[in-house]
mmCIF file of C-alpha atoms and ligand atoms in Angstrom:
data_model
loop_
_atom_site.group_PDB
_atom_site.id
_atom_site.type_symbol
_atom_site.label_atom_id
_atom_site.label_comp_id
_atom_site.label_asym_id
_atom_site.label_seq_id
_atom_site.Cartn_x
_atom_site.Cartn_y
_atom_site.Cartn_z
ATOM 1 C CA MET A 5 47.265 73.877 128.376
ATOM 2 C CA SER A 6 48.525 75.734 124.915
ATOM 3 C CA LEU A 7 50.392 79.106 125.699
ATOM 4 C CA ARG A 8 49.640 82.436 123.931
ATOM 5 C CA ALA A 9 52.316 85.170 123.990
ATOM 6 C CA ARG A 10 51.006 88.912 125.146
ATOM 7 C CA ILE A 11 52.772 91.607 125.297
ATOM 8 C CA THR A 12 52.745 92.712 128.912
ATOM 9 C CA GLY A 13 55.252 95.863 128.823
ATOM 10 C CA THR A 14 56.745 98.316 125.991
ATOM 11 C CA GLY A 15 59.599 100.973 126.486
ATOM 12 C CA MET A 16 61.606 102.933 124.004
ATOM 13 C CA ALA A 17 64.895 105.478 124.276
ATOM 14 C CA VAL A 18 66.124 107.871 121.947
ATOM 15 C CA PRO A 19 68.846 109.989 122.181
ATOM 16 C CA GLU A 20 68.996 113.748 123.940
ATOM 17 C CA CYS A 21 70.556 115.540 120.751
ATOM 18 C CA VAL A 22 67.743 116.471 118.799
ATOM 19 C CA VAL A 23 68.859 117.254 114.386
ATOM 20 C CA ASP A 24 66.539 119.582 112.583
ATOM 21 C CA ASN A 25 66.618 119.867 109.128
ATOM 22 C CA HIS A 26 67.942 123.052 109.279
ATOM 23 C CA LEU A 27 71.269 121.842 110.711
ATOM 24 C CA LEU A 28 71.508 119.381 108.046
ATOM 25 C CA SER A 29 71.494 122.054 105.467
ATOM 26 C CA ARG A 30 74.116 123.643 106.881
ATOM 27 C CA CYS A 31 76.318 120.675 106.155
ATOM 28 C CA MET A 32 75.095 119.366 102.464
ATOM 29 C CA SER A 33 73.423 120.521 99.870
ATOM 30 C CA THR A 34 69.757 120.202 101.139
ATOM 31 C CA THR A 35 66.789 121.844 102.452
ATOM 32 C CA ASP A 36 63.924 121.540 105.420
ATOM 33 C CA GLU A 37 61.372 121.729 102.752
ATOM 34 C CA TRP A 38 63.281 119.131 100.522
ATOM 35 C CA ILE A 39 63.289 116.664 103.481
ATOM 36 C CA PHE A 40 59.972 117.321 104.743
ATOM 37 C CA GLN A 41 58.252 116.868 101.295
ATOM 38 C CA ARG A 42 60.060 113.844 100.422
ATOM 39 C CA THR A 43 60.083 111.998 103.818
ATOM 40 C CA GLY A 44 57.833 113.670 106.449
ATOM 41 C CA ILE A 45 60.903 114.146 108.655
ATOM 42 C CA ARG A 46 61.804 117.914 110.690
ATOM 43 C CA GLU A 47 63.745 116.017 113.184
ATOM 44 C CA ARG A 48 65.978 113.246 114.845
ATOM 45 C CA ARG A 49 67.770 112.070 117.282
ATOM 46 C CA VAL A 50 71.390 110.742 117.327
ATOM 47 C CA SER A 51 74.441 110.236 119.523
ATOM 48 C CA PRO A 52 76.190 113.104 120.859
ATOM 49 C CA ASP A 53 79.310 112.270 118.977
ATOM 50 C CA THR A 54 77.204 112.692 115.591
ATOM 51 C CA TYR A 55 75.637 115.802 117.224
ATOM 52 C CA GLN A 56 78.984 117.205 118.080
ATOM 53 C CA MET A 57 80.235 116.554 114.570
ATOM 54 C CA LEU A 58 77.627 117.914 112.926
ATOM 55 C CA LEU A 59 77.915 121.214 114.912
ATOM 56 C CA ARG A 60 81.625 121.332 113.912
ATOM 57 C CA HIS A 61 80.883 120.478 110.191
ATOM 58 C CA ALA A 62 78.317 123.074 109.933
ATOM 59 C CA GLU A 63 81.022 125.426 110.686
ATOM 60 C CA ALA A 64 83.626 123.947 108.578
ATOM 61 C CA PRO A 65 84.867 125.959 104.972
ATOM 62 C CA ASP A 66 85.752 122.614 103.578
ATOM 63 C CA LYS A 67 82.758 120.401 104.278
ATOM 64 C CA THR A 68 84.358 117.408 102.346
ATOM 65 C CA ALA A 69 88.049 117.738 103.808
ATOM 66 C CA TYR A 70 86.149 117.908 107.389
ATOM 67 C CA MET A 71 84.162 114.677 106.731
ATOM 68 C CA ARG A 72 87.236 112.739 105.413
ATOM 69 C CA GLU A 73 89.311 113.616 108.557
ATOM 70 C CA VAL A 74 86.135 112.548 110.897
ATOM 71 C CA LYS A 75 86.040 109.031 108.834
ATOM 72 C CA GLU A 76 90.024 108.743 109.669
ATOM 73 C CA ARG A 77 90.197 110.147 113.357
ATOM 74 C CA GLY A 78 86.983 110.595 114.830
ATOM 75 C CA PRO A 79 85.651 114.323 115.594
ATOM 76 C CA ASN A 80 87.797 114.726 118.599
ATOM 77 C CA GLY A 81 90.659 112.265 117.357
ATOM 78 C CA ASN A 82 88.924 109.706 119.615
ATOM 79 C CA ILE A 83 87.393 106.431 118.382
ATOM 80 C CA ASP A 84 85.200 105.477 121.648
ATOM 81 C CA SER A 85 82.007 106.052 121.125
ATOM 82 C CA SER A 86 79.921 107.781 123.933
ATOM 83 C CA LEU A 87 76.639 106.072 123.164
ATOM 84 C CA ALA A 88 76.229 102.649 121.700
ATOM 85 C CA ALA A 89 72.849 100.616 120.549
ATOM 86 C CA SER A 90 73.142 98.676 123.343
ATOM 87 C CA ASP A 91 72.811 101.775 125.669
ATOM 88 C CA LEU A 92 69.628 102.476 123.832
ATOM 89 C CA GLY A 93 68.581 99.062 124.060
ATOM 90 C CA LEU A 94 68.948 99.008 127.710
ATOM 91 C CA GLU A 95 67.455 102.168 128.162
ATOM 92 C CA ALA A 96 64.210 100.871 126.327
ATOM 93 C CA SER A 97 64.495 97.075 128.228
ATOM 94 C CA ARG A 98 64.425 98.522 131.373
ATOM 95 C CA MET A 99 61.331 100.755 130.642
ATOM 96 C CA ALA A 100 59.551 97.678 128.868
ATOM 97 C CA LEU A 101 60.730 95.659 132.161
ATOM 98 C CA LYS A 102 59.231 98.213 134.492
ATOM 99 C CA HIS A 103 55.801 98.359 132.602
ATOM 100 C CA ALA A 104 55.479 94.823 132.958
ATOM 101 C CA GLY A 105 56.285 94.565 136.789
ATOM 102 C CA LEU A 106 59.488 92.726 136.099
ATOM 103 C CA GLY A 107 63.073 92.465 137.041
ATOM 104 C CA ALA A 108 65.719 92.044 134.053
ATOM 105 C CA GLU A 109 66.410 88.023 136.526
ATOM 106 C CA ASP A 110 63.194 87.473 135.454
ATOM 107 C CA LEU A 111 63.659 87.192 132.134
ATOM 108 C CA ASP A 112 63.793 83.567 130.530
ATOM 109 C CA CYS A 113 65.409 84.693 126.931
ATOM 110 C CA ILE A 114 66.414 87.736 124.864
ATOM 111 C CA VAL A 115 65.433 88.489 121.346
ATOM 112 C CA GLU A 116 67.893 91.499 119.781
ATOM 113 C CA SER A 117 68.075 93.129 116.665
ATOM 114 C CA SER A 118 70.286 95.951 115.476
ATOM 115 C CA THR A 119 71.660 96.712 111.498
ATOM 116 C CA LEU A 120 74.646 98.101 113.167
ATOM 117 C CA PRO A 121 76.068 96.207 116.037
ATOM 118 C CA ASP A 122 78.077 97.551 118.725
ATOM 119 C CA LEU A 123 80.803 95.090 117.900
ATOM 120 C CA ALA A 124 81.658 93.023 114.886
ATOM 121 C CA TYR A 125 80.779 90.331 117.526
ATOM 122 C CA PRO A 126 79.362 89.295 119.563
ATOM 123 C CA GLY A 127 76.124 90.499 118.901
ATOM 124 C CA THR A 128 74.697 93.639 120.330
ATOM 125 C CA GLY A 129 72.307 91.406 122.320
ATOM 126 C CA CYS A 130 75.142 89.593 124.450
ATOM 127 C CA VAL A 131 76.315 93.163 125.224
ATOM 128 C CA LEU A 132 72.704 94.377 126.669
ATOM 129 C CA GLN A 133 72.617 91.219 128.354
ATOM 130 C CA GLY A 134 75.413 92.022 130.134
ATOM 131 C CA LYS A 135 74.468 95.393 130.997
ATOM 132 C CA LEU A 136 71.148 94.304 132.433
ATOM 133 C CA GLY A 137 73.755 92.571 135.057
ATOM 134 C CA LEU A 138 72.202 89.010 133.709
ATOM 135 C CA THR A 139 75.317 86.264 132.996
ATOM 136 C CA SER A 140 73.241 82.923 131.963
ATOM 137 C CA THR A 141 69.927 84.102 130.077
ATOM 138 C CA PRO A 142 70.313 82.852 126.539
ATOM 139 C CA VAL A 143 70.325 85.578 123.745
ATOM 140 C CA PHE A 144 69.182 85.441 120.160
ATOM 141 C CA ASN A 145 71.301 88.102 118.268
ATOM 142 C CA LEU A 146 69.510 89.357 114.956
ATOM 143 C CA ALA A 147 70.784 91.676 112.206
ATOM 144 C CA GLN A 148 67.448 91.751 110.443
ATOM 145 C CA GLY A 149 67.764 95.290 109.378
ATOM 146 C CA CYS A 150 64.229 97.872 109.579
ATOM 147 C CA ALA A 151 62.382 94.335 109.923
ATOM 148 C CA GLY A 152 64.606 93.023 112.951
ATOM 149 C CA PHE A 153 61.946 93.720 115.580
ATOM 150 C CA VAL A 154 59.235 92.133 113.816
ATOM 151 C CA TYR A 155 60.817 89.080 113.006
ATOM 152 C CA GLY A 156 62.325 88.904 116.822
ATOM 153 C CA LEU A 157 58.573 89.140 117.892
ATOM 154 C CA SER A 158 57.660 86.103 115.648
ATOM 155 C CA LEU A 159 60.692 83.996 117.092
ATOM 156 C CA ALA A 160 59.827 84.600 120.757
ATOM 157 C CA ASP A 161 56.381 83.673 120.038
ATOM 158 C CA GLN A 162 57.370 80.497 119.041
ATOM 159 C CA PHE A 163 59.596 79.756 121.950
ATOM 160 C CA ILE A 164 56.722 80.901 124.124
ATOM 161 C CA ARG A 165 54.249 78.897 121.918
ATOM 162 C CA GLY A 166 55.972 75.986 122.137
ATOM 163 C CA GLY A 167 56.382 76.094 125.948
ATOM 164 C CA MET A 168 60.410 76.732 125.972
ATOM 165 C CA TYR A 169 60.505 80.171 127.513
ATOM 166 C CA ARG A 170 57.483 82.372 129.352
ATOM 167 C CA LYS A 171 59.253 85.483 129.094
ATOM 168 C CA VAL A 172 60.956 87.098 126.688
ATOM 169 C CA LEU A 173 62.480 90.766 125.864
ATOM 170 C CA VAL A 174 62.486 91.727 122.294
ATOM 171 C CA VAL A 175 64.429 94.658 121.622
ATOM 172 C CA GLY A 176 65.450 96.822 117.922
ATOM 173 C CA ALA A 177 68.140 99.103 118.987
ATOM 174 C CA GLU A 178 69.884 100.999 116.439
ATOM 175 C CA LEU A 179 72.558 103.441 116.709
ATOM 176 C CA LEU A 180 73.115 104.365 112.748
ATOM 177 C CA SER A 181 73.924 107.975 112.433
ATOM 178 C CA SER A 182 78.098 107.507 113.517
ATOM 179 C CA ALA A 183 78.074 105.761 109.548
ATOM 180 C CA PHE A 184 76.870 108.253 107.566
ATOM 181 C CA ASP A 185 78.520 110.568 105.232
ATOM 182 C CA TYR A 186 76.980 114.135 106.011
ATOM 183 C CA THR A 187 78.329 115.795 102.839
ATOM 184 C CA ASP A 188 76.500 115.757 99.431
ATOM 185 C CA ALA A 189 78.013 112.361 98.591
ATOM 186 C CA GLY A 190 75.417 110.568 101.690
ATOM 187 C CA ARG A 191 73.231 113.028 102.196
ATOM 188 C CA ASP A 192 70.356 110.680 100.538
ATOM 189 C CA MET A 193 70.613 108.462 103.804
ATOM 190 C CA ALA A 194 71.663 110.898 106.448
ATOM 191 C CA VAL A 195 68.718 112.761 106.069
ATOM 192 C CA LEU A 196 66.448 109.913 106.720
ATOM 193 C CA PHE A 197 68.338 107.323 109.390
ATOM 194 C CA ALA A 198 68.670 108.180 112.828
ATOM 195 C CA ASP A 199 68.939 106.171 116.735
ATOM 196 C CA GLY A 200 66.798 104.957 118.909
ATOM 197 C CA ALA A 201 65.691 101.415 120.654
ATOM 198 C CA GLY A 202 62.330 100.055 121.301
ATOM 199 C CA ALA A 203 61.604 96.980 123.634
ATOM 200 C CA VAL A 204 58.811 95.185 124.524
ATOM 201 C CA ILE A 205 58.139 91.949 127.276
ATOM 202 C CA LEU A 206 56.434 89.185 125.881
ATOM 203 C CA GLU A 207 54.579 86.848 128.384
ATOM 204 C CA GLY A 208 52.897 83.311 127.949
ATOM 205 C CA LEU A 209 49.384 83.309 129.231
ATOM 206 C CA GLU A 210 46.548 80.731 129.061
ATOM 207 C CA GLU A 211 44.829 81.066 125.781
ATOM 208 C CA GLY A 212 41.492 82.313 126.467
ATOM 209 C CA MET A 213 38.513 83.370 124.622
ATOM 210 C CA PRO A 214 38.391 85.733 122.407
ATOM 211 C CA ALA A 215 42.089 85.103 121.897
ATOM 212 C CA ARG A 216 44.657 87.817 122.867
ATOM 213 C CA GLY A 217 47.959 88.470 122.410
ATOM 214 C CA LEU A 218 50.321 87.589 118.964
ATOM 215 C CA LEU A 219 47.865 86.244 116.605
ATOM 216 C CA SER A 220 49.952 85.313 113.195
ATOM 217 C CA HIS A 221 53.282 86.543 111.692
ATOM 218 C CA HIS A 222 54.107 86.872 108.101
ATOM 219 C CA LEU A 223 57.735 87.045 107.145
ATOM 220 C CA HIS A 224 59.344 87.031 103.783
ATOM 221 C CA SER A 225 63.115 88.190 102.376
ATOM 222 C CA ASP A 226 64.623 88.297 98.825
ATOM 223 C CA GLY A 227 68.182 88.497 98.823
ATOM 224 C CA SER A 228 68.465 88.964 95.442
ATOM 225 C CA ALA A 229 68.738 92.790 95.679
ATOM 226 C CA ILE A 230 70.985 93.446 98.425
ATOM 227 C CA ASP A 231 72.719 96.631 96.100
ATOM 228 C CA ALA A 232 69.705 98.605 97.067
ATOM 229 C CA LEU A 233 70.426 99.082 100.520
ATOM 230 C CA TYR A 234 73.396 97.815 102.249
ATOM 231 C CA GLY A 235 76.712 98.603 104.513
ATOM 232 C CA GLU A 236 80.103 96.950 103.591
ATOM 233 C CA ILE A 237 81.623 99.180 106.715
ATOM 234 C CA TRP A 238 83.917 96.653 108.225
ATOM 235 C CA GLY A 239 82.068 93.200 106.897
ATOM 236 C CA SER A 240 84.188 90.166 105.554
ATOM 237 C CA SER A 241 83.291 90.928 102.087
ATOM 238 C CA THR A 242 86.742 93.042 101.757
ATOM 239 C CA PHE A 243 90.158 92.553 103.189
ATOM 240 C CA PRO A 244 91.050 93.616 105.153
ATOM 241 C CA LEU A 245 87.841 94.209 106.932
ATOM 242 C CA VAL A 246 88.899 97.979 107.551
ATOM 243 C CA SER A 247 91.687 99.977 105.559
ATOM 244 C CA LYS A 248 92.889 103.235 104.342
ATOM 245 C CA LYS A 249 91.890 101.845 100.948
ATOM 246 C CA LYS A 250 88.350 101.354 102.089
ATOM 247 C CA ILE A 251 88.364 104.732 103.219
ATOM 248 C CA ASP A 252 89.667 106.125 99.991
ATOM 249 C CA ASP A 253 87.311 104.394 97.835
ATOM 250 C CA ASP A 254 84.815 105.440 99.809
ATOM 251 C CA ARG A 255 83.210 102.020 101.019
ATOM 252 C CA ALA A 256 83.023 102.647 104.490
ATOM 253 C CA ARG A 257 79.792 104.160 104.368
ATOM 254 C CA PRO A 258 76.161 102.535 103.836
ATOM 255 C CA ARG A 259 74.569 102.665 100.488
ATOM 256 C CA MET A 260 71.127 103.077 99.450
ATOM 257 C CA ASN A 261 69.323 103.256 95.864
ATOM 258 C CA GLY A 262 66.555 105.301 97.478
ATOM 259 C CA ARG A 263 64.117 104.718 94.306
ATOM 260 C CA SER A 264 64.346 101.097 94.278
ATOM 261 C CA VAL A 265 63.764 100.295 97.945
ATOM 262 C CA PHE A 266 60.964 102.943 98.098
ATOM 263 C CA VAL A 267 59.205 100.678 94.923
ATOM 264 C CA ASN A 268 60.149 97.678 96.466
ATOM 265 C CA ALA A 269 58.914 98.842 100.121
ATOM 266 C CA VAL A 270 55.397 100.025 98.532
ATOM 267 C CA LYS A 271 55.345 96.526 96.912
ATOM 268 C CA ARG A 272 55.860 94.288 99.569
ATOM 269 C CA VAL A 273 54.417 96.315 102.576
ATOM 270 C CA LYS A 274 50.989 96.486 100.163
ATOM 271 C CA GLU A 275 51.136 92.190 99.838
ATOM 272 C CA ILE A 276 52.005 91.393 103.639
ATOM 273 C CA VAL A 277 49.238 93.635 104.846
ATOM 274 C CA GLN A 278 47.037 91.947 102.209
ATOM 275 C CA GLU A 279 48.750 88.160 103.465
ATOM 276 C CA SER A 280 48.449 88.970 106.819
ATOM 277 C CA LEU A 281 44.586 89.815 106.288
ATOM 278 C CA ASP A 282 43.814 86.965 104.080
ATOM 279 C CA ALA A 283 45.213 84.453 106.624
ATOM 280 C CA ASN A 284 42.888 85.930 109.412
ATOM 281 C CA SER A 285 39.860 86.301 107.288
ATOM 282 C CA LEU A 286 39.814 89.929 107.803
ATOM 283 C CA LYS A 287 39.144 93.057 106.157
ATOM 284 C CA PRO A 288 41.224 96.566 106.469
ATOM 285 C CA GLU A 289 38.051 97.809 108.494
ATOM 286 C CA ASP A 290 38.516 95.118 111.048
ATOM 287 C CA ILE A 291 41.972 96.163 111.920
ATOM 288 C CA ASP A 292 41.613 99.201 114.978
ATOM 289 C CA PHE A 293 45.196 100.283 114.987
ATOM 290 C CA PHE A 294 48.088 99.906 112.361
ATOM 291 C CA VAL A 295 51.620 100.450 113.673
ATOM 292 C CA PHE A 296 53.969 100.920 110.356
ATOM 293 C CA HIS A 297 57.528 101.177 109.826
ATOM 294 C CA GLN A 298 58.778 104.710 109.964
ATOM 295 C CA ALA A 299 60.885 104.811 106.706
ATOM 296 C CA ASN A 300 59.548 107.234 104.937
ATOM 297 C CA ILE A 301 55.899 109.044 105.094
ATOM 298 C CA ARG A 302 54.669 108.720 101.354
ATOM 299 C CA ILE A 303 55.261 105.065 101.922
ATOM 300 C CA ILE A 304 52.862 104.965 104.834
ATOM 301 C CA GLU A 305 50.705 107.456 102.798
ATOM 302 C CA VAL A 306 50.370 104.802 100.027
ATOM 303 C CA MET A 307 49.626 102.126 102.593
ATOM 304 C CA ALA A 308 46.510 104.646 103.898
ATOM 305 C CA GLU A 309 45.094 105.283 100.717
ATOM 306 C CA ALA A 310 45.319 101.288 99.496
ATOM 307 C CA PHE A 311 43.798 100.350 102.836
ATOM 308 C CA ALA A 312 41.642 103.267 103.325
ATOM 309 C CA ILE A 313 43.292 103.728 106.822
ATOM 310 C CA PRO A 314 41.638 106.666 108.964
ATOM 311 C CA GLU A 315 44.201 108.858 110.612
ATOM 312 C CA SER A 316 42.753 107.706 113.448
ATOM 313 C CA LYS A 317 43.969 104.227 113.069
ATOM 314 C CA MET A 318 47.535 105.172 112.865
ATOM 315 C CA LEU A 319 50.520 107.001 115.040
ATOM 316 C CA ASN A 320 53.536 108.398 113.162
ATOM 317 C CA ASN A 321 56.331 109.923 114.456
ATOM 318 C CA ILE A 322 58.566 109.931 111.596
ATOM 319 C CA GLN A 323 58.724 114.145 111.593
ATOM 320 C CA ARG A 324 60.023 113.750 115.542
ATOM 321 C CA TYR A 325 62.573 110.798 115.159
ATOM 322 C CA GLY A 326 63.136 110.050 111.432
ATOM 323 C CA ASN A 327 63.856 106.619 110.391
ATOM 324 C CA THR A 328 65.143 104.315 113.472
ATOM 325 C CA ALA A 329 65.294 101.229 111.466
ATOM 326 C CA GLY A 330 64.563 98.335 113.480
ATOM 327 C CA ALA A 331 63.437 100.795 116.427
ATOM 328 C CA SER A 332 60.797 102.124 114.757
ATOM 329 C CA VAL A 333 58.134 99.845 115.047
ATOM 330 C CA PRO A 334 58.297 99.300 119.187
ATOM 331 C CA ILE A 335 59.079 102.985 119.333
ATOM 332 C CA CYS A 336 55.890 103.953 117.881
ATOM 333 C CA LEU A 337 54.012 100.658 119.424
ATOM 334 C CA HIS A 338 55.289 102.456 122.502
ATOM 335 C CA GLU A 339 54.222 105.842 122.176
ATOM 336 C CA ALA A 340 50.556 104.536 120.669
ATOM 337 C CA VAL A 341 50.194 102.549 124.001
ATOM 338 C CA MET A 342 51.257 105.453 126.430
ATOM 339 C CA ALA A 343 48.947 107.896 124.224
ATOM 340 C CA GLY A 344 46.077 105.324 124.916
ATOM 341 C CA ARG A 345 45.642 105.169 121.371
ATOM 342 C CA VAL A 346 46.283 101.185 121.594
ATOM 343 C CA LYS A 347 43.146 99.901 123.789
ATOM 344 C CA ASP A 348 41.907 97.053 125.072
ATOM 345 C CA ASN A 349 41.272 94.126 123.041
ATOM 346 C CA ASP A 350 42.125 96.146 119.709
ATOM 347 C CA LEU A 351 43.165 94.190 116.634
ATOM 348 C CA VAL A 352 46.474 95.568 116.184
ATOM 349 C CA MET A 353 48.874 95.181 112.935
ATOM 350 C CA LEU A 354 52.577 95.714 112.917
ATOM 351 C CA VAL A 355 54.363 95.997 109.708
ATOM 352 C CA ALA A 356 57.671 96.505 108.597
ATOM 353 C CA PHE A 357 60.144 96.402 105.354
ATOM 354 C CA GLY A 358 63.780 96.887 105.289
ATOM 355 C CA THR A 359 67.173 96.098 104.291
ATOM 356 C CA GLY A 360 67.621 92.247 102.948
ATOM 357 C CA PHE A 361 65.387 92.818 101.615
ATOM 358 C CA SER A 362 63.315 91.334 104.965
ATOM 359 C CA TRP A 363 59.556 92.288 105.734
ATOM 360 C CA GLY A 364 57.108 91.311 107.952
ATOM 361 C CA ALA A 365 53.125 91.574 109.857
ATOM 362 C CA THR A 366 52.602 90.962 112.874
ATOM 363 C CA LEU A 367 48.885 90.557 114.085
ATOM 364 C CA LEU A 368 47.610 90.617 117.726
ATOM 365 C CA ARG A 369 44.865 91.727 119.975
ATOM 366 C CA TRP A 370 45.792 93.822 122.334
HETATM 367 O O1 UT7 B 418 63.990 101.826 106.451
HETATM 368 C C1 UT7 B 418 64.078 101.210 105.411
HETATM 369 C C2 UT7 B 418 63.531 101.227 104.116
HETATM 370 N N1 UT7 B 418 64.118 102.615 103.318
HETATM 371 C C3 UT7 B 418 63.136 103.194 102.914
HETATM 372 O O2 UT7 B 418 61.941 102.622 102.527
HETATM 373 C C4 UT7 B 418 63.476 104.679 102.287
HETATM 374 C C5 UT7 B 418 63.056 104.439 100.752
HETATM 375 N N2 UT7 B 418 63.619 105.880 99.974
HETATM 376 C C6 UT7 B 418 62.683 106.760 100.381
HETATM 377 O O3 UT7 B 418 62.526 107.289 101.210
HETATM 378 C C7 UT7 B 418 63.270 107.918 99.273
HETATM 379 O O4 UT7 B 418 63.586 107.356 98.178
HETATM 380 C C8 UT7 B 418 64.214 109.123 99.722
HETATM 381 C C9 UT7 B 418 63.684 109.762 100.640
HETATM 382 C C10 UT7 B 418 65.346 108.515 100.041
HETATM 383 C C11 UT7 B 418 64.697 110.036 98.287
HETATM 384 O O5 UT7 B 418 63.525 110.119 98.090
HETATM 385 P P1 UT7 B 418 63.505 110.540 96.033
HETATM 386 O O6 UT7 B 418 62.170 111.185 95.986
HETATM 387 O O7 UT7 B 418 63.103 109.141 95.624
HETATM 388 O O8 UT7 B 418 64.308 111.185 95.545
HETATM 389 P P2 UT7 B 418 65.398 110.512 94.586
HETATM 390 O O9 UT7 B 418 66.170 109.664 95.163
HETATM 391 O O10 UT7 B 418 64.497 110.338 93.332
HETATM 392 O O11 UT7 B 418 66.175 112.105 94.180
HETATM 393 C C12 UT7 B 418 65.830 112.930 93.568
HETATM 394 C C13 UT7 B 418 66.756 114.140 93.640
HETATM 395 C C14 UT7 B 418 68.284 113.723 93.308
HETATM 396 O O12 UT7 B 418 68.966 114.849 92.490
HETATM 397 P P3 UT7 B 418 68.268 114.570 90.737
HETATM 398 O O13 UT7 B 418 69.220 113.669 90.196
HETATM 399 O O14 UT7 B 418 66.792 114.636 90.466
HETATM 400 O O15 UT7 B 418 69.230 115.929 90.462
HETATM 401 C C15 UT7 B 418 68.875 113.355 94.558
HETATM 402 O O16 UT7 B 418 70.053 113.409 93.886
HETATM 403 O O17 UT7 B 418 66.771 114.423 95.019
HETATM 404 C C16 UT7 B 418 68.557 114.733 94.907
HETATM 405 N N3 UT7 B 418 68.639 114.208 96.405
HETATM 406 C C17 UT7 B 418 68.587 115.393 97.597
HETATM 407 N N4 UT7 B 418 68.458 116.638 97.293
HETATM 408 C C18 UT7 B 418 68.299 117.089 98.769
HETATM 409 C C19 UT7 B 418 68.492 113.455 97.256
HETATM 410 N N5 UT7 B 418 68.891 113.343 98.339
HETATM 411 C C20 UT7 B 418 69.144 114.518 98.513
HETATM 412 C C21 UT7 B 418 68.599 115.674 99.688
HETATM 413 N N6 UT7 B 418 68.638 116.889 99.844
HETATM 414 N N7 UT7 B 418 68.800 115.056 101.094
#
């Protein structure tokens, strides 16, 4: 009997600390109006360390000097962070397990993706597995950026369809805020990205009529434009990995060519939605609900216009959470499910695009 993978639980986690655009405008040359008009963001959630740093930063007379000090010593001269991506992943995973009526010990496999891992190695999925109290469950660690969750879903789906595993946890966990430069030099990224995690439980169910669960995945990557969105931070492309010179040369923070990413995102997201529709012989109006990666509300607005998607068929939460990279799709899905916006038997399309570039779309029947 062939198996089909179905989402049986969803969960999310965001840090408690809320940073609105006004606080950011006290740290760098920006305004609530600029951020909201260009991105749709009003506020975002960040780790307690970033929050403390921003509060002090807002008061600092010499912002550049303060940020340099933070980069070298941390805001309290303390280099151990109080919250890591795996902690947010843990909270989201526990919620998803609870909704599915499962315990961590029931899992056959974990697929996790983080843009910025807890450690250079092992991957954040391994750290998360340990925090879940597991000692032998296999873990796949992805680093697929904003498309990480959609990539993870496709992998988990194949494991279930192939009969290798029956219950798989898929997580997108991101703690990005600690990497940004909250002065004018880094304002393009600092206002956009934030922290959070989302998780789902996928379970293998016997295929029924009509088909339920994950129906198709379409994935692509293009490694020819790395410069548009990347972070050297501690990578092996520099020697040594971490150095004072790296900080002096301002190479310890992520980089983005916002225009280029924006143009590519619009092109690729449009293509992938169409590819998924064509492969399933569907029209845009056949889709009951769209979950778009919350990169920038303007990208989502272009999609809404291109495919004539009414507001009732989407949930956007970028206003409250900013761009949480690989966590944004599962967070949005969780909120949509909890709000009753995704209903039994609905056809749902999940779409993501990000660093790599990597992008993808998953079609599922809820
Ligand atoms: O999740 C992964 C995928 N990521 C994305 O999809 C992000 C895609 N890109 C974007 O969302 C947008 O490109 C941004 C929101 C990052 C920037 O918006 P934009 O409309 O593309 O602005 P821009 O980069 O063309 O910059 C316009 C101006 C520039 O000033 P000049 O050169 O015109 O004087 C920037 O320096 O806005 C300036 N600027 C800012 N001003 C106030 C850049 N960041 C800020 C800021 N506040 N935070």
